[in-house]
CSV table of C-alpha atoms and ligand atoms in Angstrom, one decimal:
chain,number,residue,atom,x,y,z
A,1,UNK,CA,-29.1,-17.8,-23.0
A,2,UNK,CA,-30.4,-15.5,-25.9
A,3,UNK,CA,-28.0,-15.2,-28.7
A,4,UNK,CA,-27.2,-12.0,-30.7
A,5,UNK,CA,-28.8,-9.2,-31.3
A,6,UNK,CA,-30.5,-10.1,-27.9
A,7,UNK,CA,-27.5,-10.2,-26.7
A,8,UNK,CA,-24.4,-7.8,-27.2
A,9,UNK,CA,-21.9,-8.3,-24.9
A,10,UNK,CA,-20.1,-5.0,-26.0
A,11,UNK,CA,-23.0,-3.2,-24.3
A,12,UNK,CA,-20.6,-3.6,-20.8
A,13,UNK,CA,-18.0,-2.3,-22.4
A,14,UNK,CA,-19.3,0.9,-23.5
A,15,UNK,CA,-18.3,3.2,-20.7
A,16,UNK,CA,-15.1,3.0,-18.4
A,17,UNK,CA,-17.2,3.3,-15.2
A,18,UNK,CA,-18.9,0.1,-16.4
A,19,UNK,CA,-15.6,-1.4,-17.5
A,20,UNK,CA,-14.3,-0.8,-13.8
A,21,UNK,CA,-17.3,-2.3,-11.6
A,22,UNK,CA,-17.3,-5.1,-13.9
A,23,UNK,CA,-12.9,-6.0,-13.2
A,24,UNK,CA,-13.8,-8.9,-11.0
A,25,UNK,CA,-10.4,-9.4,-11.0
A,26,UNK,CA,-8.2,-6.9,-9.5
A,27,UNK,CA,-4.6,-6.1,-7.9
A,28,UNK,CA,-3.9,-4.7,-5.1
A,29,UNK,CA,-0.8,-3.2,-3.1
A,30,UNK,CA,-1.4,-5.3,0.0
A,31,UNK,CA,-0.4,-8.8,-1.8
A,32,UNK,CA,2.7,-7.3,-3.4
A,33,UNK,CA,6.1,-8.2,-1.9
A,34,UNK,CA,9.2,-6.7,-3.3
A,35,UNK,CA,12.1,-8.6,-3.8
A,36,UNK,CA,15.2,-6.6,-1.9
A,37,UNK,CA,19.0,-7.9,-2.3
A,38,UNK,CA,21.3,-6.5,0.1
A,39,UNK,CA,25.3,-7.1,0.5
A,40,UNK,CA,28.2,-5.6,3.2
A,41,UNK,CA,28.6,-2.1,2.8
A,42,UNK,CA,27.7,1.4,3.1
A,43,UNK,CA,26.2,3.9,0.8
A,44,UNK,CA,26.1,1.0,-1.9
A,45,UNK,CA,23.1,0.9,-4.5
A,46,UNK,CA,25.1,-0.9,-7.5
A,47,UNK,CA,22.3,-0.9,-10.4
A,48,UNK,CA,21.9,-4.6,-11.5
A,49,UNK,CA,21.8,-4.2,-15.5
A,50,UNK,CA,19.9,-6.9,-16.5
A,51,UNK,CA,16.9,-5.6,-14.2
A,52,UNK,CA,16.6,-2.0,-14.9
A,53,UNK,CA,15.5,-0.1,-11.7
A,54,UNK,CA,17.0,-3.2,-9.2
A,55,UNK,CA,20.0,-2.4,-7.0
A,56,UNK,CA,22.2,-4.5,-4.9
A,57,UNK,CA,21.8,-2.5,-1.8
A,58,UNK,CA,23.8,-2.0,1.6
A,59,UNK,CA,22.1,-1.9,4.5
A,60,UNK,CA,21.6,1.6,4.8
A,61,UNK,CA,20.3,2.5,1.4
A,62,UNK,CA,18.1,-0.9,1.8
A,63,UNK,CA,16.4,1.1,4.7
A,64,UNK,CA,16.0,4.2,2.6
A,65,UNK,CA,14.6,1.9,-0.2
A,66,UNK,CA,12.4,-0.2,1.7
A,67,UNK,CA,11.3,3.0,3.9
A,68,UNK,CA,9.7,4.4,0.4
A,69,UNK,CA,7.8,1.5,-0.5
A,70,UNK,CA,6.0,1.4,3.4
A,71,UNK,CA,5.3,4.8,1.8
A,72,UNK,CA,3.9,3.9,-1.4
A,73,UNK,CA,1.7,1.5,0.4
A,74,UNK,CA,3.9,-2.2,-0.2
A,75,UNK,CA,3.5,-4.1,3.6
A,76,UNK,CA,6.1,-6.6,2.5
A,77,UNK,CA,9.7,-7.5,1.2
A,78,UNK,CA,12.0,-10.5,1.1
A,79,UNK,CA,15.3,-10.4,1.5
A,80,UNK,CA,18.1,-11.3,-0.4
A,81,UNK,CA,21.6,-11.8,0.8
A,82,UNK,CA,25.0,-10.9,-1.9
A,83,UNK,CA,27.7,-12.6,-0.6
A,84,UNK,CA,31.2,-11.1,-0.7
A,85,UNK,CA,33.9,-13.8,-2.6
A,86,UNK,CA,36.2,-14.2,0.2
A,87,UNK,CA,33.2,-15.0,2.6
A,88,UNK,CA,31.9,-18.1,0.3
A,89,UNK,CA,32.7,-21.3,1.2
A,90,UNK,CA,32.1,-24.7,0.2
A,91,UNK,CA,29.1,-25.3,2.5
A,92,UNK,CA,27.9,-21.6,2.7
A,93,UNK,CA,28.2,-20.9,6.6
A,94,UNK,CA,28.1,-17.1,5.7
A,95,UNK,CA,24.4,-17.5,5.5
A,96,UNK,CA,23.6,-18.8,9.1
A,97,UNK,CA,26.0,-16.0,10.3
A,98,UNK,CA,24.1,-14.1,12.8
A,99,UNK,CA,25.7,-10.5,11.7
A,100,UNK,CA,25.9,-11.3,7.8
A,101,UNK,CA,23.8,-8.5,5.7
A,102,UNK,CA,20.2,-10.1,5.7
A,103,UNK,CA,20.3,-11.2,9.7
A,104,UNK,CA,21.5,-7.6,9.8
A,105,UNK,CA,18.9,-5.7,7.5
A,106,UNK,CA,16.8,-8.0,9.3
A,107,UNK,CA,17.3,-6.1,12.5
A,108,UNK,CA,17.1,-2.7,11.7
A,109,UNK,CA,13.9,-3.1,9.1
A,110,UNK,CA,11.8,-4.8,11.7
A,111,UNK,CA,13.2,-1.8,14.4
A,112,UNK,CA,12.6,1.2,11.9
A,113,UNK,CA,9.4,-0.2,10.3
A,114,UNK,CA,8.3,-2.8,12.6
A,115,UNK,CA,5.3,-2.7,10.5
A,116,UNK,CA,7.0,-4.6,7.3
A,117,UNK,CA,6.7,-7.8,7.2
A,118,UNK,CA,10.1,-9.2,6.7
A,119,UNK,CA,10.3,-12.4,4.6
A,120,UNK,CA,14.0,-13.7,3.9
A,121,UNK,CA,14.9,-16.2,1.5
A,122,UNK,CA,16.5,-19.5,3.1
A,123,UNK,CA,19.0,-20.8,0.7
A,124,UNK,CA,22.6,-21.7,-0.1
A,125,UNK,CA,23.4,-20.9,-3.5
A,126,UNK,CA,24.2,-16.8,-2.4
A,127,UNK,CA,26.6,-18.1,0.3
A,128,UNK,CA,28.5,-21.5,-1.6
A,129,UNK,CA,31.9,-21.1,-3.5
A,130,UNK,CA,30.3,-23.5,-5.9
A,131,UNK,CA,26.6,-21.5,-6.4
A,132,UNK,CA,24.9,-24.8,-5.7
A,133,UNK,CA,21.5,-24.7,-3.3
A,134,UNK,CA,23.5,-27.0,-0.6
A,135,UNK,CA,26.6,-28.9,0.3
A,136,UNK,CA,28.1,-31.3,-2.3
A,137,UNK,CA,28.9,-34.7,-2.2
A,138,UNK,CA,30.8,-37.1,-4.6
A,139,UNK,CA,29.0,-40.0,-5.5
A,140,UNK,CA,31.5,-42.5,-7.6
A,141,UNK,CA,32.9,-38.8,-9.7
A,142,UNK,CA,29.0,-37.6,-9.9
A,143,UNK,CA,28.9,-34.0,-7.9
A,144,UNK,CA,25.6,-33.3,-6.7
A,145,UNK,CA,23.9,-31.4,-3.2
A,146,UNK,CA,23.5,-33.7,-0.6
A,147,UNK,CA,20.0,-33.5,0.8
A,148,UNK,CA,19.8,-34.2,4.1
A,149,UNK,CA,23.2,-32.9,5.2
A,150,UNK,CA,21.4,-29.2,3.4
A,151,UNK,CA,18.7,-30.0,5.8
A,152,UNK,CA,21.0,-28.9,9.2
A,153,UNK,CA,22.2,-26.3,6.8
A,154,UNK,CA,19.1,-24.9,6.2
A,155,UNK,CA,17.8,-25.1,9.5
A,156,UNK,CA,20.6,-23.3,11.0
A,157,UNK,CA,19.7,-19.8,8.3
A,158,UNK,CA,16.1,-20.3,9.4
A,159,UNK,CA,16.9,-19.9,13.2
A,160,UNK,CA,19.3,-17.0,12.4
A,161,UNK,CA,16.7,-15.3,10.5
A,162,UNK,CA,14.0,-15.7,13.3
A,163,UNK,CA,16.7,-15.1,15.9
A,164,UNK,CA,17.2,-11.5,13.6
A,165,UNK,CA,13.4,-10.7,14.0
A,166,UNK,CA,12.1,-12.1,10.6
A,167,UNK,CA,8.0,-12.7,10.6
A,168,UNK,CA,8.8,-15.4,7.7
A,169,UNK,CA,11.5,-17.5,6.1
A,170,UNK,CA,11.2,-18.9,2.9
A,171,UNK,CA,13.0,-22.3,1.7
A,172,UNK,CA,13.8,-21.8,-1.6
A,173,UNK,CA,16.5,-24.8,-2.4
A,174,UNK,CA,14.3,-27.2,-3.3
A,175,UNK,CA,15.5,-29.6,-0.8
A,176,UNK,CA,12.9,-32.9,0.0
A,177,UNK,CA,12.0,-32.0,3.7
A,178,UNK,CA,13.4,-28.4,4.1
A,179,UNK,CA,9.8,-27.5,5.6
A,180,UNK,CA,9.6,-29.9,8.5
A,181,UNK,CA,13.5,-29.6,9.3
A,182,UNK,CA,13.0,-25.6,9.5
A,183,UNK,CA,9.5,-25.7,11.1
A,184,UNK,CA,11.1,-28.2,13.8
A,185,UNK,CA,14.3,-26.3,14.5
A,186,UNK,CA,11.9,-22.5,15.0
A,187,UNK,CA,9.5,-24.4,17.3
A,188,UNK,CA,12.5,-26.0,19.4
A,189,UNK,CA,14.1,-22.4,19.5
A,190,UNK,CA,10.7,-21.2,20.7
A,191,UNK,CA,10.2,-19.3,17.4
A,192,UNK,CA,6.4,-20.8,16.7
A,193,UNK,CA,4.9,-17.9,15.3
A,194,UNK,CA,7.9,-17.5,12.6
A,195,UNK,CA,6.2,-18.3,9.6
A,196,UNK,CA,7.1,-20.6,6.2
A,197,UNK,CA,6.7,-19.3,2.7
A,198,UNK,CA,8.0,-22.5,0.8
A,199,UNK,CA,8.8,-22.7,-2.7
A,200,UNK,CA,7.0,-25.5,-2.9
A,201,UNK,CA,6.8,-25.7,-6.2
A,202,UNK,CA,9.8,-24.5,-8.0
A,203,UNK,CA,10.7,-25.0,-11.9
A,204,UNK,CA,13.9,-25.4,-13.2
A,205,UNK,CA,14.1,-22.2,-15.2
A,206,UNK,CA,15.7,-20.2,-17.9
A,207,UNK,CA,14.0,-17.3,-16.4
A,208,UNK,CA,16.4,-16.9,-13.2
A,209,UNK,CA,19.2,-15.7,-15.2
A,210,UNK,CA,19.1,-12.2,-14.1
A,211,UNK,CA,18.4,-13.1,-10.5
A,212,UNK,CA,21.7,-15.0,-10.6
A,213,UNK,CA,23.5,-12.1,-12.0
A,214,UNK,CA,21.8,-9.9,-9.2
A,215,UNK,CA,22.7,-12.4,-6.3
A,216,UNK,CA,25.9,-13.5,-7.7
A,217,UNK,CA,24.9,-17.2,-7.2
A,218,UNK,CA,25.5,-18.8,-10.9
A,219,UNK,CA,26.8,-22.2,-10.4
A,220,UNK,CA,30.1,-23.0,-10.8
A,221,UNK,CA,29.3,-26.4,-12.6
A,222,UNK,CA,26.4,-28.4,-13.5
A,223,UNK,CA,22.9,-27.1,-12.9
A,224,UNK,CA,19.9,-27.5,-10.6
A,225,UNK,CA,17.6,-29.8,-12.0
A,226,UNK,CA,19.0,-32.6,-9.5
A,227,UNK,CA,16.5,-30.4,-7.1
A,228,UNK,CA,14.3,-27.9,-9.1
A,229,UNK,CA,11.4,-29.6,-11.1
A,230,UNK,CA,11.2,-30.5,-14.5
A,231,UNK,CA,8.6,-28.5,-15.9
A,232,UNK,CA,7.1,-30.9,-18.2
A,233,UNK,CA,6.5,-33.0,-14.7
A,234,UNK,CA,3.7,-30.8,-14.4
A,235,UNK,CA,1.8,-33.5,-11.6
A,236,UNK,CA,5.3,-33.3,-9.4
A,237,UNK,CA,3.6,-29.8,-8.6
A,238,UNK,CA,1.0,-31.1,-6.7
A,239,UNK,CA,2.8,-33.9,-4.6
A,240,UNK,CA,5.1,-31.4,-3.7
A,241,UNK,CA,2.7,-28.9,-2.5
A,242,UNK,CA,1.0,-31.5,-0.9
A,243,UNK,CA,4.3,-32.6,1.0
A,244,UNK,CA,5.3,-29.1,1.9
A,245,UNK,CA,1.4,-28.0,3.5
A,246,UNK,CA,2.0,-31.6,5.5
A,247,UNK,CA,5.4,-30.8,6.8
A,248,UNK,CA,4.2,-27.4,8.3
A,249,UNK,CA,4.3,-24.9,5.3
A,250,UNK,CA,2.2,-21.6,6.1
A,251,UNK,CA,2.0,-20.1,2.3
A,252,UNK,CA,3.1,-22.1,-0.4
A,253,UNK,CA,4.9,-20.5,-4.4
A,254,UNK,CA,4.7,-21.5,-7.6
A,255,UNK,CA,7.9,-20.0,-9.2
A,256,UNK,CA,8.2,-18.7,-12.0
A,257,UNK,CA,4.5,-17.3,-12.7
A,258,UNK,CA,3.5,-15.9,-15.8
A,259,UNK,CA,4.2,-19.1,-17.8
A,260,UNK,CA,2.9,-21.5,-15.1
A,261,UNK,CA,-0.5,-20.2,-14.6
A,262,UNK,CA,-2.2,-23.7,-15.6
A,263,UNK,CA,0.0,-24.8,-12.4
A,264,UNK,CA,-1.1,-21.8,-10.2
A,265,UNK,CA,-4.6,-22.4,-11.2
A,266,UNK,CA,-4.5,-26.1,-10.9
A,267,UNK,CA,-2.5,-25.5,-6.9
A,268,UNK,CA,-5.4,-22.7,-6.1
A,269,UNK,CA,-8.0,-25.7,-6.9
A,270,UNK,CA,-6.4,-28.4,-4.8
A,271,UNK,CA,-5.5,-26.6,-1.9
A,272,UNK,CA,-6.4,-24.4,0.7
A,273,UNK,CA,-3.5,-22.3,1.7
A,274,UNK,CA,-2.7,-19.0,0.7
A,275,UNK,CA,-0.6,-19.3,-2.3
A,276,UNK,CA,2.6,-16.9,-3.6
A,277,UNK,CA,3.4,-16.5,-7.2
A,278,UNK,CA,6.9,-15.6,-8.0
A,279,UNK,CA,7.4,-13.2,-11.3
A,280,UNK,CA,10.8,-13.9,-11.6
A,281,UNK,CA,14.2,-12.3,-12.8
A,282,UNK,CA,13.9,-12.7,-16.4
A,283,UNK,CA,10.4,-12.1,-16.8
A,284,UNK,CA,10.5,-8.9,-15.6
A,285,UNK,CA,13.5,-8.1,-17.8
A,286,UNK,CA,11.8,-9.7,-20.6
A,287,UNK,CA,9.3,-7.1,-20.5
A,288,UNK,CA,12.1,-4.3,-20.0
A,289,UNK,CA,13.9,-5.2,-22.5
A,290,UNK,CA,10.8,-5.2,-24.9
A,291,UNK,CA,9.8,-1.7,-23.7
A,292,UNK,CA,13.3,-0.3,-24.3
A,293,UNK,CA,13.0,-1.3,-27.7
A,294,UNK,CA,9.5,0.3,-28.2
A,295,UNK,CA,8.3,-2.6,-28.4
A,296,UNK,CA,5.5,-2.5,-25.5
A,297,UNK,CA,4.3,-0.2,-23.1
A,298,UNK,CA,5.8,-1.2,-20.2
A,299,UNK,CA,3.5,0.2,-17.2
A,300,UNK,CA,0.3,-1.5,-19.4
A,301,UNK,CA,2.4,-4.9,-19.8
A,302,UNK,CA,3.0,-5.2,-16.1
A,303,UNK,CA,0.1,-4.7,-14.9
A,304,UNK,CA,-1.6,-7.1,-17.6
A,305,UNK,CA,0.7,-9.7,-16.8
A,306,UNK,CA,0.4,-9.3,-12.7
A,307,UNK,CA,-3.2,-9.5,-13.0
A,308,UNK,CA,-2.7,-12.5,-15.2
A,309,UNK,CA,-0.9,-14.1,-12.3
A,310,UNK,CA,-3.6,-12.9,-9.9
A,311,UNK,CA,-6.8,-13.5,-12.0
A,312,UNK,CA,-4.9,-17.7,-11.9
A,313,UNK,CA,-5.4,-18.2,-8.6
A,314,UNK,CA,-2.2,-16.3,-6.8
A,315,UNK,CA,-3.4,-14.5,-3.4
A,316,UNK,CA,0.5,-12.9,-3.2
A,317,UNK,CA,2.6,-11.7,-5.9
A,318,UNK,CA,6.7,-10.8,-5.7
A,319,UNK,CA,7.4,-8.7,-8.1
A,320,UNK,CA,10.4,-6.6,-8.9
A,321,UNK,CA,7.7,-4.1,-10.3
A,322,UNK,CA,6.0,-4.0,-6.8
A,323,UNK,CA,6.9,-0.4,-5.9
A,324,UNK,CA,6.0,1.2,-9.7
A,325,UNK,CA,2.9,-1.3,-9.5
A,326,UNK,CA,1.8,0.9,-6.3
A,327,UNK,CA,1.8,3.8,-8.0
A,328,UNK,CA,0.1,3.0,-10.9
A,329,UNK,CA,-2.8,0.9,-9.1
B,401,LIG,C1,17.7,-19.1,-4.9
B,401,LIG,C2,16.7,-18.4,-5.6
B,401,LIG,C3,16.6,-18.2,-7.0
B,401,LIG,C4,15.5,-17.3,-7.2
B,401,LIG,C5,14.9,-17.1,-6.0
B,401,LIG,N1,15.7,-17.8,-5.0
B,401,LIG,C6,17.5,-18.6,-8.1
B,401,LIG,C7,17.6,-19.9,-8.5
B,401,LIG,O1,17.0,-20.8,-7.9
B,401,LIG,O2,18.5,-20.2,-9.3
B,401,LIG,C8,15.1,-16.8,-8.5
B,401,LIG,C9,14.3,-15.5,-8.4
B,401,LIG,C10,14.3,-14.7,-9.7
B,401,LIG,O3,14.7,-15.2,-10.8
B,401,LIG,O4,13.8,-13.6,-9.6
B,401,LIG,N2,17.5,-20.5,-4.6
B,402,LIG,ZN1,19.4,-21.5,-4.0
């Protein structure tokens, strides 16, 4: 390689049409999903404040919403359930309710837009009286989920999804087996082309705190890092994404994203399946909340840090900034 003045490497630079057919790296609107929480009601679109421009929707306006991103180009959402009070319990059977708000959005997305893929999140923390990711046991005064009875649990939501029409159900509670128990359940039901997004690898984060406000799922003691990884365990990754591809997983996460790009790099290297990137809750009110204060440009921050997350190694990115992303790309 010549050195300088040979070589200038500002000379690509020079001129934005240069500058574009150079971006080898680039976003699209096809591998966007957009996060979409939905609870009983009608008419309902109650602004979640710690996520400017995210609503907790009712059915109806989640069909409105989701109807204008199909518009703006977006080709999928997943689907959050918020649970009314007096339906949680201590074991979360709302979730696996066949006419609860997600089996039910469910329904009428994949009749009015049969287009969408519909991806639902599989979990108990929106559904338990306690916010915990799955039934609690007492071991000698130590609360803490119970794996294998969350398995039937968990199961049970993925069959009621399917059964409601979704293309793809996606464990997120962290659970050792979740995969194979739900991929063995669909196929039994006859549901083998329903699809499994797994979290497989899902860090114990400070970042969710505004997704737990949105979903009304804060726990009501302890915290999840009995199930969620510790992310200084960075090589836990890989052995569970390893486990979760064996067990049946179609597309595999790595949750949160922008600060574990080493990890979605490292997972893009080692395996071959299409991998998901979750920019979580708190990162996209981190970059809000900068923006309000005039602190950063928000519409040039997003799209820096989503390409970030792409340019890693992610082939799908949920984003709460999916449907301004699609304009602006
Ligand atoms: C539930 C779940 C969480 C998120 C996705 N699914 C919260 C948690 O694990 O506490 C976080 C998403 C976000 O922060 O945007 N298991
Ligand atoms: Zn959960």
């Amino acid at each position: 390689m010549s050195e300088f003045p040979t070589r200038r490497l500002r000379r690509l630079r020079t001129s934005l049409p240069l500058r574009e057919m150079l971006a080898s790296v680039r976003l699209s609107r096809d591998q966007l999903i957009a996060p979409l929480f939905v609870r009983e009601g009608q008419g309902t679109a109650n602004p979640i404040p710690s996520m400017p421009g995210q609503f907790q929707f009712s059915a109806d306006t989640a069909l409105q919403t989701a109807r204008r991103w199909a518009d703006a180009g977006l080709l999928a959402v997943l689907l959050f359930g918020v649970t009314e009070p007096n339906r949680k319990d201590a074991v979360g059977s709302e979730a696996w309710n066949d006419s609860a708000a997600v089996q039910r959005l469910t329904r009428e997305l994949k009749g009015a837009l049969p287009q969408m893929v519909v991806i639902t999140d599989v979990c108990l923390c929106e559904y338990t009286d306690h916010g915990h990711c799955g039934t609690i046991t007492d071991r000698g005064g130590r609360r803490d989920v119970d794996n294998d009875a969350t398995l039937e649990s968990l199961a049970k939501i993925a069959a009621s999804h399917a059964r409601a029409g979704a293309d793809i159900v996606a464990p997120s509670a962290m659970m050792d087996g979740q995969v194979g128990a739900i991929r063995s359940t669909l196929d039994n039901e006859g549901f083998v082309n329903t699809g499994i997004l797994s979290y497989a690898v899902k860090f114990a984060s400070s970042m969710y705190g505004p997704f737990r406000d949105a979903a009304e799922s804060t726990t009501q003691f302890g915290d999840r890092r009995t199930y969620q990884m510790d992310y200084r365990a960075v090589r836990q990754a890989f052995t569970e994404a390893a486990a979760d591809i064996g067990q049946g997983a179609d597309i595999i996460m790595v949750k949160p994203a922008a600060t574990y790009l080493d990890v979605i790099a490292e997972v893009r290297r080692r395996f071959d399946v299409p991998l998901a990137a979750y920019h979580v809750s708190g990162e996209y009110a981190a970059l809000h909340a900068a923006a309000g204060n005039g602190w950063l440009d928000l519409k040039d921050a997003a799209i820096e840090v989503t390409t970030a997350i792409k340019r890693a190694g992610a082939d799908l990115i949920i984003t709460y900034f999916a449907e301004q992303l699609a304009g602006w790309l």
